[in-house]
Amino acid sequence: MALIVQKYGGTSVGDADRIKAVAARVAATHKAGNQVVVVVSAMGHSTDELISLAADVSGGRHPREMDMLLTAGERISMALLAMAIRDQGVEAMSLTGSQAGILTDQSHGAAKIRDIRAIRVQEGLDLGRVVIVAGFQGVSPDTKEITTLGRGGSDATAVAMAAFLHADVCEIYTDVDGVYTADPRVVPDARKLDEVSFEEMLELAAAGAGVLMMRSVEFGRRFNIPLHVRSSFHDGEGTWVKEKTMESAAVTGVAHDTTEVKVTVQDVPDRPGVAAALFEPLSDAGINVDMIVQNTSQDGHTDISFTVPHSDAGEALAVARGAAETLGAGGVDLDEHIAKVSVVGAGMRSHPGIAARMFSVLATADINIAMISTSPIRVSCVVDAAKAEEAVRLLHAAFDPPFDPMEESR
Ligand code: ADP
Ligand code: ASP
Ligand code: MG
């Protein structure tokens, strides 16, 4: 008897028929003699709808109440799915994140899972039931408040639950057939990868490949839980995300991210301690800075640009203005129309020239690069948001991932 954790995303439980289809799959897995824990997302776009409803009601920031609101989305789908599974003749019970013992820190909207006390989950399994857990949510034992894990957080719930329960497999059911060499909505001829390493998937997720939330990949890697990303619409094999893979292509995939903005602090005095004076208060404010570029110094002054998530733009701007004033810098500028395009591949380590080729592909298309950052297995460029999809398509065509440098020289 295997213990299987299955996670179903929003589209997969998007309406009554989809919920019934998921129930049939879950019931079949249970009837085949497995123990099943199901993690569900909110139906369809309901999280987005709740966010815009809140914005219509209030212009203020209400982190606690936002979490109370958004966790309702997953409560709806978990209860409906439990009903549909029971109709299939299988005992099922739904649990909120808090009932399932998902303990987090106190950070509303971006809470991190600290521990799982899945006593009620285990009880349900021992009684032979399918246990359905609301994704994306937990409770802070310090404040006793309900928290959410950040967008896409049901993936993290599923992988953390699989790690805690020592599950045999963690299946992530979604609306695409697996992890592709680029977002298939942007690159129609992107290819499905049979397998991808945790390391590469982490970089792809960080670069904007929204098919898996980055933190879920971190959990998978830390606890060595192989993830099977697959379609909820058919039974075909998806993509295995795991520790080691057979191939390590120079370019495994191309990703893009349109969720960041660029902040530039102008005319910063070029002296020791300036970067610390700017980035320490940003970090104290809990703002995740992604890329940073410092221009060459002219007359003892320089510009510093950095990118942050769109949702942190207002706060980042306020913090940067404060720091600029203290430092005697010039103005602070916000550019909301940027996108990050990245190429990722573990084989890059042993195959120089990927960055140069990427720059030349963008140059040929007259796409200006505003910022560059690299890791040993990734090259990212910030470009004009309006050119992002074109850039992804051109890079995908140029590198033809999963591109193997050995093949090219044949
Ligand atoms: P779910 O609701 O199931 O969690 P998401 O919308 O969060 O689904 O993630 C699936 C989507 O991720 C796909 O529909 C696809 O557009 C997008 N995506 C982005 N990059 C990739 C990629 N490299 N491979 C597959 N899907 C990707
Ligand atoms: N419903 C949440 C979101 O849309 C969590 C999830 O779907 O994973 O971000
Ligand atoms: Mg998702």
CSV table of C-alpha atoms in Angstrom, one decimal, residues 38 148-149 199 201 368 373:
chain,number,residue,atom,x,y,z
A,38,VAL,CA,-5.3,15.5,-1.6
A,148,THR,CA,-1.3,32.2,3.6
A,149,LEU,CA,1.8,31.0,2.0
A,199,GLU,CA,18.4,22.4,-9.2
A,201,MET,CA,13.6,23.5,-11.6
A,368,ASN,CA,17.6,46.4,-25.3
A,373,SER,CA,22.3,38.6,-13.6
